[in-house]
Short mmCIF file of N, CA and C in Angstrom, two decimals:
data_model
loop_
_atom_site.label_atom_id
_atom_site.label_comp_id
_atom_site.label_asym_id
_atom_site.label_seq_id
_atom_site.Cartn_x
_atom_site.Cartn_y
_atom_site.Cartn_z
N PRO G 115 17.83 9.39 29.45
CA PRO G 115 18.11 8.03 28.98
C PRO G 115 17.33 7.73 27.70
N SER G 116 17.84 6.79 26.93
CA SER G 116 17.19 6.42 25.68
C SER G 116 15.85 5.75 25.94
N PRO G 117 14.82 6.09 25.14
CA PRO G 117 13.52 5.44 25.32
C PRO G 117 13.47 4.04 24.70
N LEU G 118 14.52 3.64 23.97
CA LEU G 118 14.48 2.37 23.25
C LEU G 118 14.29 1.15 24.15
N PRO G 119 14.99 1.02 25.29
CA PRO G 119 14.75 -0.16 26.14
C PRO G 119 13.31 -0.25 26.63
N GLY G 120 12.73 0.88 27.06
CA GLY G 120 11.34 0.86 27.50
C GLY G 120 10.39 0.51 26.37
N LEU G 121 10.67 1.03 25.18
CA LEU G 121 9.85 0.72 24.01
C LEU G 121 9.91 -0.76 23.68
N LEU G 122 11.10 -1.33 23.68
CA LEU G 122 11.24 -2.76 23.39
C LEU G 122 10.56 -3.61 24.46
N PHE G 123 10.71 -3.20 25.71
CA PHE G 123 10.10 -3.96 26.80
C PHE G 123 8.58 -3.97 26.68
N LEU G 124 7.99 -2.81 26.43
CA LEU G 124 6.53 -2.75 26.28
C LEU G 124 6.07 -3.48 25.03
N ALA G 125 6.87 -3.44 23.96
CA ALA G 125 6.52 -4.17 22.74
C ALA G 125 6.51 -5.67 23.00
N VAL G 126 7.47 -6.16 23.78
CA VAL G 126 7.49 -7.58 24.14
C VAL G 126 6.27 -7.94 24.97
N CYS G 127 5.90 -7.07 25.91
CA CYS G 127 4.71 -7.31 26.73
C CYS G 127 3.46 -7.35 25.87
N PHE G 128 3.34 -6.40 24.94
CA PHE G 128 2.19 -6.37 24.04
C PHE G 128 2.14 -7.65 23.20
N ALA G 129 3.29 -8.06 22.64
CA ALA G 129 3.35 -9.27 21.84
C ALA G 129 2.99 -10.49 22.67
N GLY G 130 3.42 -10.52 23.94
CA GLY G 130 3.03 -11.62 24.82
C GLY G 130 1.53 -11.68 25.02
N GLY G 131 0.89 -10.52 25.16
CA GLY G 131 -0.56 -10.47 25.28
C GLY G 131 -1.25 -10.96 24.02
N VAL G 132 -0.69 -10.60 22.86
CA VAL G 132 -1.26 -11.06 21.58
C VAL G 132 -1.20 -12.58 21.50
N ILE G 133 -0.06 -13.16 21.86
CA ILE G 133 0.09 -14.62 21.81
C ILE G 133 -0.86 -15.30 22.79
N LEU G 134 -0.96 -14.75 23.99
CA LEU G 134 -1.88 -15.31 24.99
C LEU G 134 -3.32 -15.24 24.50
N GLY G 135 -3.70 -14.14 23.85
CA GLY G 135 -5.05 -14.03 23.30
C GLY G 135 -5.33 -15.07 22.24
N GLN G 136 -4.34 -15.36 21.39
CA GLN G 136 -4.52 -16.38 20.36
C GLN G 136 -4.67 -17.76 20.97
N VAL G 137 -3.87 -18.04 22.00
CA VAL G 137 -3.93 -19.35 22.65
C VAL G 137 -5.29 -19.56 23.30
N LEU G 138 -5.77 -18.54 24.04
CA LEU G 138 -7.04 -18.70 24.74
C LEU G 138 -8.23 -18.66 23.78
N ALA G 139 -8.13 -17.92 22.68
CA ALA G 139 -9.22 -17.88 21.71
C ALA G 139 -9.41 -19.24 21.06
N ALA G 140 -8.34 -20.01 20.93
CA ALA G 140 -8.45 -21.36 20.35
C ALA G 140 -9.24 -22.30 21.25
N ARG G 141 -9.37 -21.95 22.53
CA ARG G 141 -10.10 -22.81 23.47
C ARG G 141 -11.56 -22.41 23.64
N VAL G 142 -11.99 -21.39 22.92
CA VAL G 142 -13.39 -20.95 23.03
C VAL G 142 -14.29 -22.00 22.38
N PRO G 143 -15.39 -22.37 23.03
CA PRO G 143 -16.27 -23.39 22.44
C PRO G 143 -16.88 -22.95 21.12
N GLY G 144 -17.21 -23.91 20.27
CA GLY G 144 -17.75 -23.63 18.94
C GLY G 144 -19.08 -22.89 18.97
N GLU G 145 -19.88 -23.09 20.04
CA GLU G 145 -21.18 -22.41 20.11
C GLU G 145 -21.04 -20.90 20.17
N THR G 146 -19.91 -20.43 20.66
CA THR G 146 -19.69 -18.99 20.77
C THR G 146 -19.69 -18.35 19.39
N GLY G 147 -19.15 -19.06 18.40
CA GLY G 147 -19.14 -18.54 17.04
C GLY G 147 -20.54 -18.34 16.51
N ALA G 148 -21.43 -19.31 16.79
CA ALA G 148 -22.82 -19.18 16.35
C ALA G 148 -23.50 -18.00 17.03
N GLU G 149 -23.20 -17.79 18.31
CA GLU G 149 -23.79 -16.66 19.03
C GLU G 149 -23.30 -15.33 18.45
N LEU G 150 -22.01 -15.26 18.11
CA LEU G 150 -21.46 -14.04 17.52
C LEU G 150 -22.09 -13.77 16.16
N ARG G 151 -22.27 -14.81 15.36
CA ARG G 151 -22.90 -14.66 14.04
C ARG G 151 -24.33 -14.15 14.20
N GLN G 152 -25.09 -14.70 15.16
CA GLN G 152 -26.47 -14.27 15.39
C GLN G 152 -26.52 -12.81 15.86
N TYR G 153 -25.60 -12.46 16.74
CA TYR G 153 -25.53 -11.09 17.24
C TYR G 153 -25.28 -10.10 16.09
N LEU G 154 -24.34 -10.44 15.21
CA LEU G 154 -24.02 -9.56 14.09
C LEU G 154 -25.17 -9.51 13.08
N ASN G 155 -25.88 -10.62 12.90
CA ASN G 155 -27.08 -10.62 12.05
C ASN G 155 -28.11 -9.65 12.59
N ASP G 156 -28.35 -9.70 13.90
CA ASP G 156 -29.30 -8.79 14.52
C ASP G 156 -28.84 -7.34 14.38
N TYR G 157 -27.52 -7.12 14.49
CA TYR G 157 -26.98 -5.77 14.35
C TYR G 157 -27.28 -5.21 12.97
N VAL G 158 -27.09 -6.02 11.93
CA VAL G 158 -27.35 -5.57 10.56
C VAL G 158 -28.82 -5.20 10.39
N GLN G 159 -29.73 -6.00 10.97
CA GLN G 159 -31.15 -5.74 10.82
C GLN G 159 -31.60 -4.49 11.58
N LEU G 160 -30.96 -4.22 12.73
CA LEU G 160 -31.40 -3.10 13.56
C LEU G 160 -30.69 -1.79 13.26
N SER G 161 -29.62 -1.84 12.49
CA SER G 161 -28.80 -0.63 12.36
C SER G 161 -28.98 0.07 11.03
N GLY G 162 -30.12 -0.06 10.42
CA GLY G 162 -30.33 0.60 9.13
C GLY G 162 -30.23 2.09 9.22
N GLU G 163 -30.76 2.67 10.29
CA GLU G 163 -30.69 4.13 10.43
C GLU G 163 -30.08 4.49 11.78
N THR G 164 -28.86 4.07 11.97
CA THR G 164 -28.17 4.33 13.22
C THR G 164 -27.85 5.81 13.36
N SER G 165 -28.19 6.38 14.52
CA SER G 165 -27.82 7.76 14.81
C SER G 165 -26.85 7.76 15.99
N VAL G 166 -26.08 8.81 16.08
CA VAL G 166 -25.10 8.91 17.16
C VAL G 166 -25.83 9.34 18.43
N SER G 167 -25.78 8.50 19.44
CA SER G 167 -26.45 8.79 20.71
C SER G 167 -25.39 9.11 21.77
N PRO G 168 -25.80 9.72 22.88
CA PRO G 168 -24.83 10.00 23.95
C PRO G 168 -24.15 8.73 24.47
N GLY G 169 -24.89 7.64 24.54
CA GLY G 169 -24.30 6.38 24.98
C GLY G 169 -23.22 5.88 24.03
N THR G 170 -23.47 6.03 22.73
CA THR G 170 -22.49 5.63 21.72
C THR G 170 -21.23 6.49 21.82
N VAL G 171 -21.44 7.79 21.99
CA VAL G 171 -20.29 8.70 22.13
C VAL G 171 -19.47 8.33 23.36
N LEU G 172 -20.14 8.11 24.48
CA LEU G 172 -19.44 7.79 25.72
C LEU G 172 -18.66 6.49 25.59
N SER G 173 -19.28 5.45 25.03
CA SER G 173 -18.59 4.17 24.91
C SER G 173 -17.40 4.28 23.95
N THR G 174 -17.53 5.07 22.89
CA THR G 174 -16.42 5.25 21.96
C THR G 174 -15.27 6.00 22.62
N VAL G 175 -15.61 7.04 23.39
CA VAL G 175 -14.57 7.79 24.11
C VAL G 175 -13.83 6.86 25.07
N VAL G 176 -14.57 6.03 25.80
CA VAL G 176 -13.93 5.09 26.74
C VAL G 176 -13.02 4.13 26.00
N LEU G 177 -13.48 3.58 24.86
CA LEU G 177 -12.67 2.65 24.09
C LEU G 177 -11.38 3.29 23.59
N TYR G 178 -11.44 4.54 23.22
CA TYR G 178 -10.25 5.22 22.71
C TYR G 178 -9.30 5.67 23.81
N PHE G 179 -9.84 6.13 24.93
CA PHE G 179 -9.00 6.76 25.94
C PHE G 179 -8.53 5.82 27.05
N ARG G 180 -9.10 4.64 27.19
CA ARG G 180 -8.81 3.84 28.38
C ARG G 180 -7.33 3.47 28.51
N TYR G 181 -6.73 2.86 27.51
CA TYR G 181 -5.32 2.47 27.63
C TYR G 181 -4.36 3.66 27.60
N PRO G 182 -4.53 4.62 26.67
CA PRO G 182 -3.60 5.77 26.70
C PRO G 182 -3.68 6.59 27.98
N LEU G 183 -4.90 6.82 28.48
CA LEU G 183 -5.03 7.62 29.70
C LEU G 183 -4.43 6.89 30.90
N LEU G 184 -4.65 5.58 30.97
CA LEU G 184 -4.06 4.79 32.04
C LEU G 184 -2.53 4.84 31.96
N ALA G 185 -2.00 4.73 30.73
CA ALA G 185 -0.55 4.81 30.55
C ALA G 185 -0.01 6.15 31.04
N PHE G 186 -0.72 7.23 30.74
CA PHE G 186 -0.29 8.56 31.18
C PHE G 186 -0.32 8.67 32.70
N LEU G 187 -1.41 8.25 33.32
CA LEU G 187 -1.57 8.40 34.77
C LEU G 187 -0.57 7.55 35.55
N LEU G 188 -0.21 6.40 35.01
CA LEU G 188 0.74 5.54 35.72
C LEU G 188 2.14 6.14 35.75
N GLY G 189 2.38 7.16 34.95
CA GLY G 189 3.66 7.86 35.02
C GLY G 189 3.84 8.67 36.29
N PHE G 190 2.77 8.83 37.06
CA PHE G 190 2.83 9.58 38.31
C PHE G 190 2.96 8.67 39.53
N ALA G 191 3.11 7.38 39.32
CA ALA G 191 3.16 6.44 40.44
C ALA G 191 4.27 5.42 40.24
N SER G 192 4.93 5.07 41.32
CA SER G 192 6.00 4.07 41.23
C SER G 192 5.46 2.70 40.85
N ILE G 193 4.21 2.42 41.17
CA ILE G 193 3.60 1.13 40.82
C ILE G 193 3.45 0.98 39.30
N GLY G 194 3.60 2.09 38.57
CA GLY G 194 3.55 2.03 37.12
C GLY G 194 4.60 1.11 36.52
N VAL G 195 5.72 0.90 37.24
CA VAL G 195 6.75 -0.02 36.76
C VAL G 195 6.15 -1.41 36.55
N VAL G 196 5.20 -1.78 37.40
CA VAL G 196 4.55 -3.09 37.29
C VAL G 196 3.30 -3.00 36.41
N LEU G 197 2.49 -1.95 36.61
CA LEU G 197 1.19 -1.90 35.95
C LEU G 197 1.27 -1.52 34.47
N LEU G 198 2.29 -0.77 34.05
CA LEU G 198 2.40 -0.45 32.63
C LEU G 198 2.65 -1.69 31.78
N PRO G 199 3.57 -2.59 32.15
CA PRO G 199 3.68 -3.84 31.39
C PRO G 199 2.41 -4.67 31.41
N VAL G 200 1.72 -4.70 32.56
CA VAL G 200 0.46 -5.44 32.65
C VAL G 200 -0.57 -4.83 31.71
N THR G 201 -0.61 -3.50 31.63
CA THR G 201 -1.53 -2.82 30.72
C THR G 201 -1.22 -3.16 29.27
N ALA G 202 0.08 -3.20 28.92
CA ALA G 202 0.47 -3.56 27.55
C ALA G 202 0.06 -5.00 27.23
N VAL G 203 0.21 -5.90 28.18
CA VAL G 203 -0.23 -7.29 27.98
C VAL G 203 -1.74 -7.34 27.79
N ALA G 204 -2.48 -6.61 28.63
CA ALA G 204 -3.94 -6.61 28.52
C ALA G 204 -4.39 -6.04 27.17
N PHE G 205 -3.76 -4.97 26.72
CA PHE G 205 -4.08 -4.37 25.44
C PHE G 205 -3.90 -5.40 24.32
N GLY G 206 -2.75 -6.05 24.28
CA GLY G 206 -2.49 -7.06 23.26
C GLY G 206 -3.42 -8.24 23.36
N PHE G 207 -3.71 -8.67 24.60
CA PHE G 207 -4.57 -9.84 24.80
C PHE G 207 -5.98 -9.60 24.29
N PHE G 208 -6.62 -8.53 24.72
CA PHE G 208 -8.02 -8.31 24.35
C PHE G 208 -8.17 -8.04 22.85
N LEU G 209 -7.21 -7.35 22.27
CA LEU G 209 -7.25 -7.13 20.83
C LEU G 209 -7.11 -8.45 20.08
N SER G 210 -6.12 -9.24 20.44
CA SER G 210 -5.87 -10.51 19.77
C SER G 210 -7.03 -11.49 19.96
N PHE G 211 -7.55 -11.57 21.18
CA PHE G 211 -8.65 -12.48 21.47
C PHE G 211 -9.87 -12.13 20.62
N SER G 212 -10.19 -10.84 20.52
CA SER G 212 -11.36 -10.42 19.74
C SER G 212 -11.18 -10.73 18.25
N VAL G 213 -10.00 -10.42 17.72
CA VAL G 213 -9.75 -10.68 16.31
C VAL G 213 -9.80 -12.17 16.02
N CYS G 214 -9.24 -12.97 16.91
CA CYS G 214 -9.25 -14.43 16.71
C CYS G 214 -10.67 -14.99 16.75
N CYS G 215 -11.53 -14.42 17.59
CA CYS G 215 -12.93 -14.87 17.62
C CYS G 215 -13.62 -14.58 16.29
N PHE G 216 -13.35 -13.40 15.71
CA PHE G 216 -13.93 -13.08 14.40
C PHE G 216 -13.42 -14.03 13.32
N THR G 217 -12.13 -14.28 13.31
CA THR G 217 -11.58 -15.15 12.26
C THR G 217 -12.02 -16.59 12.45
N ALA G 218 -12.18 -17.03 13.70
CA ALA G 218 -12.64 -18.39 13.93
C ALA G 218 -14.08 -18.58 13.47
N THR G 219 -14.88 -17.53 13.57
CA THR G 219 -16.29 -17.61 13.19
C THR G 219 -16.49 -17.42 11.70
N PHE G 220 -15.77 -16.48 11.10
CA PHE G 220 -16.04 -16.11 9.71
C PHE G 220 -14.91 -16.47 8.74
N GLY G 221 -13.88 -17.11 9.22
CA GLY G 221 -12.78 -17.50 8.35
C GLY G 221 -12.03 -16.28 7.82
N ALA G 222 -11.68 -16.32 6.53
CA ALA G 222 -10.93 -15.21 5.93
C ALA G 222 -11.71 -13.90 5.98
N ASP G 223 -13.04 -13.98 5.86
CA ASP G 223 -13.86 -12.76 5.95
C ASP G 223 -13.78 -12.14 7.34
N GLY G 224 -13.48 -12.97 8.34
CA GLY G 224 -13.35 -12.44 9.69
C GLY G 224 -12.23 -11.44 9.84
N VAL G 225 -11.18 -11.60 9.02
CA VAL G 225 -10.07 -10.64 9.07
C VAL G 225 -10.57 -9.27 8.61
N LEU G 226 -11.34 -9.25 7.50
CA LEU G 226 -11.88 -7.98 7.01
C LEU G 226 -12.85 -7.37 8.01
N LEU G 227 -13.64 -8.23 8.63
CA LEU G 227 -14.59 -7.75 9.63
C LEU G 227 -13.86 -7.17 10.85
N ALA G 228 -12.79 -7.85 11.26
CA ALA G 228 -12.00 -7.36 12.39
C ALA G 228 -11.36 -6.01 12.06
N VAL G 229 -10.92 -5.84 10.81
CA VAL G 229 -10.36 -4.55 10.40
C VAL G 229 -11.43 -3.47 10.46
N ALA G 230 -12.66 -3.81 10.04
CA ALA G 230 -13.75 -2.84 10.09
C ALA G 230 -14.09 -2.45 11.53
N VAL G 231 -14.00 -3.41 12.45
CA VAL G 231 -14.38 -3.14 13.84
C VAL G 231 -13.24 -2.48 14.61
N PHE G 232 -12.02 -3.03 14.46
CA PHE G 232 -10.90 -2.60 15.30
C PHE G 232 -9.84 -1.79 14.57
N GLY G 233 -9.87 -1.76 13.25
CA GLY G 233 -8.76 -1.19 12.48
C GLY G 233 -8.46 0.27 12.80
N LEU G 234 -9.47 1.12 12.67
CA LEU G 234 -9.26 2.54 12.92
C LEU G 234 -8.86 2.80 14.36
N ARG G 235 -9.57 2.15 15.28
CA ARG G 235 -9.28 2.37 16.70
C ARG G 235 -7.84 1.98 17.04
N CYS G 236 -7.40 0.83 16.54
CA CYS G 236 -6.03 0.39 16.84
C CYS G 236 -5.00 1.27 16.15
N ALA G 237 -5.31 1.74 14.94
CA ALA G 237 -4.38 2.61 14.22
C ALA G 237 -4.15 3.91 14.97
N VAL G 238 -5.14 4.32 15.78
CA VAL G 238 -5.02 5.56 16.56
C VAL G 238 -4.50 5.26 17.97
N THR G 239 -5.11 4.31 18.66
CA THR G 239 -4.82 4.12 20.08
C THR G 239 -3.48 3.45 20.35
N LEU G 240 -3.05 2.53 19.48
CA LEU G 240 -1.79 1.83 19.76
C LEU G 240 -0.58 2.77 19.71
N PRO G 241 -0.42 3.60 18.65
CA PRO G 241 0.71 4.53 18.68
C PRO G 241 0.63 5.55 19.82
N VAL G 242 -0.59 6.01 20.12
CA VAL G 242 -0.75 6.98 21.22
C VAL G 242 -0.41 6.32 22.55
N PHE G 243 -0.84 5.08 22.72
CA PHE G 243 -0.50 4.34 23.95
C PHE G 243 1.02 4.25 24.12
N VAL G 244 1.71 3.87 23.05
CA VAL G 244 3.17 3.73 23.12
C VAL G 244 3.81 5.08 23.40
N LEU G 245 3.32 6.13 22.74
CA LEU G 245 3.89 7.46 22.92
C LEU G 245 3.75 7.95 24.36
N LEU G 246 2.70 7.55 25.03
CA LEU G 246 2.50 7.94 26.42
C LEU G 246 3.13 6.95 27.40
N ALA G 247 3.10 5.66 27.06
CA ALA G 247 3.56 4.64 28.01
C ALA G 247 5.07 4.62 28.18
N VAL G 248 5.83 4.86 27.11
CA VAL G 248 7.29 4.78 27.21
C VAL G 248 7.84 5.83 28.19
N PRO G 249 7.48 7.12 28.05
CA PRO G 249 7.98 8.06 29.06
C PRO G 249 7.40 7.82 30.45
N SER G 250 6.17 7.33 30.51
CA SER G 250 5.58 7.02 31.82
C SER G 250 6.34 5.90 32.52
N LEU G 251 6.81 4.92 31.74
CA LEU G 251 7.60 3.84 32.32
C LEU G 251 8.90 4.40 32.91
N GLY G 252 9.50 5.37 32.20
CA GLY G 252 10.72 5.98 32.71
C GLY G 252 10.50 6.76 33.99
N THR G 253 9.42 7.55 34.04
CA THR G 253 9.17 8.34 35.26
C THR G 253 8.74 7.46 36.43
N SER G 254 7.95 6.43 36.15
CA SER G 254 7.55 5.53 37.24
C SER G 254 8.75 4.75 37.76
N ALA G 255 9.69 4.39 36.87
CA ALA G 255 10.92 3.72 37.33
C ALA G 255 11.74 4.68 38.19
N ALA G 256 11.80 5.95 37.81
CA ALA G 256 12.52 6.94 38.62
C ALA G 256 11.86 7.13 39.98
N LEU G 257 10.53 7.14 39.99
CA LEU G 257 9.81 7.26 41.27
C LEU G 257 10.04 6.03 42.14
N ALA G 258 10.09 4.85 41.51
CA ALA G 258 10.34 3.63 42.27
C ALA G 258 11.75 3.64 42.86
N SER G 259 12.71 4.17 42.10
CA SER G 259 14.07 4.22 42.63
C SER G 259 14.17 5.22 43.79
N LEU G 260 13.35 6.28 43.74
CA LEU G 260 13.29 7.21 44.87
C LEU G 260 12.68 6.54 46.10
N SER G 261 11.64 5.75 45.85
CA SER G 261 10.93 5.10 46.97
C SER G 261 11.76 3.99 47.59
N PHE G 262 12.47 3.24 46.76
CA PHE G 262 13.20 2.08 47.26
C PHE G 262 14.71 2.25 47.11
N GLY G 263 15.16 3.49 47.14
CA GLY G 263 16.58 3.77 46.96
C GLY G 263 17.44 3.45 48.16
N ARG G 264 16.83 3.12 49.30
CA ARG G 264 17.55 2.74 50.52
C ARG G 264 18.57 3.81 50.93
N GLY G 265 18.11 5.04 50.91
CA GLY G 265 18.95 6.13 51.40
C GLY G 265 19.86 6.74 50.35
N ARG G 266 19.95 6.16 49.16
CA ARG G 266 20.81 6.74 48.14
C ARG G 266 20.16 8.00 47.58
N ARG G 267 20.96 8.95 47.21
CA ARG G 267 20.45 10.19 46.64
C ARG G 267 20.10 9.96 45.18
N CYS G 268 18.89 10.35 44.81
CA CYS G 268 18.44 10.22 43.42
C CYS G 268 17.92 11.58 42.95
N ALA G 269 17.98 11.79 41.65
CA ALA G 269 17.46 13.04 41.09
C ALA G 269 15.94 13.07 41.21
N ALA G 270 15.41 14.26 41.45
CA ALA G 270 13.95 14.42 41.54
C ALA G 270 13.31 14.19 40.18
N VAL G 271 12.11 13.65 40.20
CA VAL G 271 11.36 13.41 38.96
C VAL G 271 10.59 14.67 38.62
N THR G 272 10.79 15.18 37.42
CA THR G 272 10.09 16.39 36.98
C THR G 272 9.25 16.09 35.75
N TYR G 273 8.15 16.82 35.64
CA TYR G 273 7.25 16.70 34.49
C TYR G 273 7.25 18.07 33.79
N GLY G 274 8.04 18.18 32.73
CA GLY G 274 8.20 19.46 32.06
C GLY G 274 7.13 19.72 31.02
N ARG G 275 7.39 20.76 30.23
CA ARG G 275 6.42 21.14 29.20
C ARG G 275 6.22 20.04 28.17
N THR G 276 7.29 19.33 27.85
CA THR G 276 7.18 18.26 26.86
C THR G 276 6.16 17.22 27.30
N TRP G 277 6.17 16.92 28.59
CA TRP G 277 5.23 15.94 29.14
C TRP G 277 3.79 16.37 28.87
N TRP G 278 3.46 17.63 29.13
CA TRP G 278 2.09 18.11 28.97
C TRP G 278 1.74 18.36 27.50
N ARG G 279 2.71 18.78 26.71
CA ARG G 279 2.46 18.92 25.28
C ARG G 279 2.15 17.58 24.64
N ARG G 280 2.88 16.56 25.06
CA ARG G 280 2.63 15.22 24.54
C ARG G 280 1.21 14.78 24.87
N LEU G 281 0.77 15.05 26.11
CA LEU G 281 -0.60 14.71 26.50
C LEU G 281 -1.62 15.45 25.65
N ALA G 282 -1.41 16.75 25.42
CA ALA G 282 -2.35 17.54 24.62
C ALA G 282 -2.41 17.02 23.19
N LEU G 283 -1.24 16.73 22.61
CA LEU G 283 -1.20 16.20 21.24
C LEU G 283 -1.92 14.86 21.15
N CYS G 284 -1.64 13.97 22.09
CA CYS G 284 -2.28 12.66 22.07
C CYS G 284 -3.78 12.76 22.30
N GLY G 285 -4.20 13.65 23.21
CA GLY G 285 -5.63 13.86 23.43
C GLY G 285 -6.33 14.35 22.18
N GLY G 286 -5.68 15.28 21.45
CA GLY G 286 -6.27 15.77 20.20
C GLY G 286 -6.39 14.67 19.16
N VAL G 287 -5.35 13.85 19.04
CA VAL G 287 -5.39 12.73 18.07
C VAL G 287 -6.50 11.75 18.44
N LEU G 288 -6.64 11.45 19.73
CA LEU G 288 -7.69 10.54 20.16
C LEU G 288 -9.08 11.10 19.89
N LEU G 289 -9.28 12.40 20.11
CA LEU G 289 -10.58 13.01 19.85
C LEU G 289 -10.93 12.98 18.36
N VAL G 290 -9.94 13.22 17.51
CA VAL G 290 -10.18 13.11 16.07
C VAL G 290 -10.55 11.68 15.72
N GLY G 291 -9.85 10.71 16.30
CA GLY G 291 -10.17 9.31 16.07
C GLY G 291 -11.58 8.96 16.50
N VAL G 292 -12.00 9.48 17.65
CA VAL G 292 -13.37 9.24 18.13
C VAL G 292 -14.38 9.78 17.13
N CYS G 293 -14.18 11.01 16.64
CA CYS G 293 -15.13 11.62 15.70
C CYS G 293 -15.21 10.83 14.40
N VAL G 294 -14.05 10.45 13.86
CA VAL G 294 -14.04 9.67 12.62
C VAL G 294 -14.71 8.33 12.84
N ASP G 295 -14.41 7.70 13.99
CA ASP G 295 -14.99 6.38 14.29
C ASP G 295 -16.51 6.47 14.39
N LEU G 296 -17.01 7.50 15.06
CA LEU G 296 -18.47 7.62 15.25
C LEU G 296 -19.21 7.75 13.93
N PHE G 297 -18.61 8.41 12.95
CA PHE G 297 -19.33 8.69 11.71
C PHE G 297 -18.97 7.75 10.56
N CYS G 298 -17.81 7.11 10.63
CA CYS G 298 -17.40 6.24 9.51
C CYS G 298 -17.49 4.76 9.83
N SER G 299 -17.14 4.37 11.04
CA SER G 299 -17.09 2.94 11.36
C SER G 299 -18.43 2.22 11.26
N PRO G 300 -19.55 2.82 11.73
CA PRO G 300 -20.82 2.10 11.57
C PRO G 300 -21.15 1.80 10.11
N TRP G 301 -20.89 2.76 9.23
CA TRP G 301 -21.15 2.53 7.82
C TRP G 301 -20.26 1.41 7.28
N LEU G 302 -18.97 1.46 7.62
CA LEU G 302 -18.04 0.43 7.16
C LEU G 302 -18.40 -0.94 7.71
N LEU G 303 -18.79 -0.99 8.97
CA LEU G 303 -19.16 -2.26 9.58
C LEU G 303 -20.42 -2.83 8.94
N ARG G 304 -21.43 -1.99 8.70
CA ARG G 304 -22.64 -2.48 8.04
C ARG G 304 -22.34 -2.99 6.64
N PHE G 305 -21.47 -2.28 5.92
CA PHE G 305 -21.09 -2.71 4.58
C PHE G 305 -20.42 -4.09 4.61
N MET G 306 -19.48 -4.27 5.55
CA MET G 306 -18.76 -5.55 5.63
C MET G 306 -19.69 -6.66 6.09
N LEU G 307 -20.55 -6.37 7.06
CA LEU G 307 -21.47 -7.39 7.55
C LEU G 307 -22.46 -7.79 6.47
N GLY G 308 -22.96 -6.82 5.72
CA GLY G 308 -23.87 -7.14 4.61
C GLY G 308 -23.20 -8.03 3.59
N ARG G 309 -21.94 -7.83 3.35
CA ARG G 309 -21.20 -8.64 2.38
C ARG G 309 -20.93 -10.05 2.91
N ILE G 310 -20.63 -10.14 4.22
CA ILE G 310 -20.24 -11.43 4.79
C ILE G 310 -21.45 -12.30 5.15
N LEU G 311 -22.49 -11.68 5.69
CA LEU G 311 -23.62 -12.45 6.21
C LEU G 311 -24.66 -12.79 5.15
N THR G 312 -24.57 -12.20 3.94
CA THR G 312 -25.57 -12.51 2.91
C THR G 312 -25.12 -13.67 2.06
#
């Protein structure tokens, strides 16, 4: 079957999450902006000689792999029909909410700051998430039809070489993104923060 309906459905879910994030970010109290500004000020002062630590590597790996890996694993369960759209909404919501908090605090400069913080990660994780989530939605729907087919004969769900090649390709892209993020993003973030906070 064509992947287009699943792609459009997940895109609508993601867009719904983005809109929900914008709506809820508008309700955040004004003091939160001051706290975010103070936190970023402290970050600039403490990060003059930032080195890559195991904790930083682990947190970056989690940030890159959480949504794509979840999308892949849900392809093995019939509940993925429900949880994949929820995951797409959550992805859009948390991204939108975070960006809106930056723009509410820093105005137009907040957009540049948000790009420095989230730009590379989203440029890598969003396409990989979609690439994994669309086929997973199809397989989870097939598994659900097997589970709730009420005695009707359905074709067995198979995971061929394409399925595993896609995972390997996406995993490689995510690992490259993690490496680039670890070595380039702190420098870019410090540069943007120094420009905005001074």
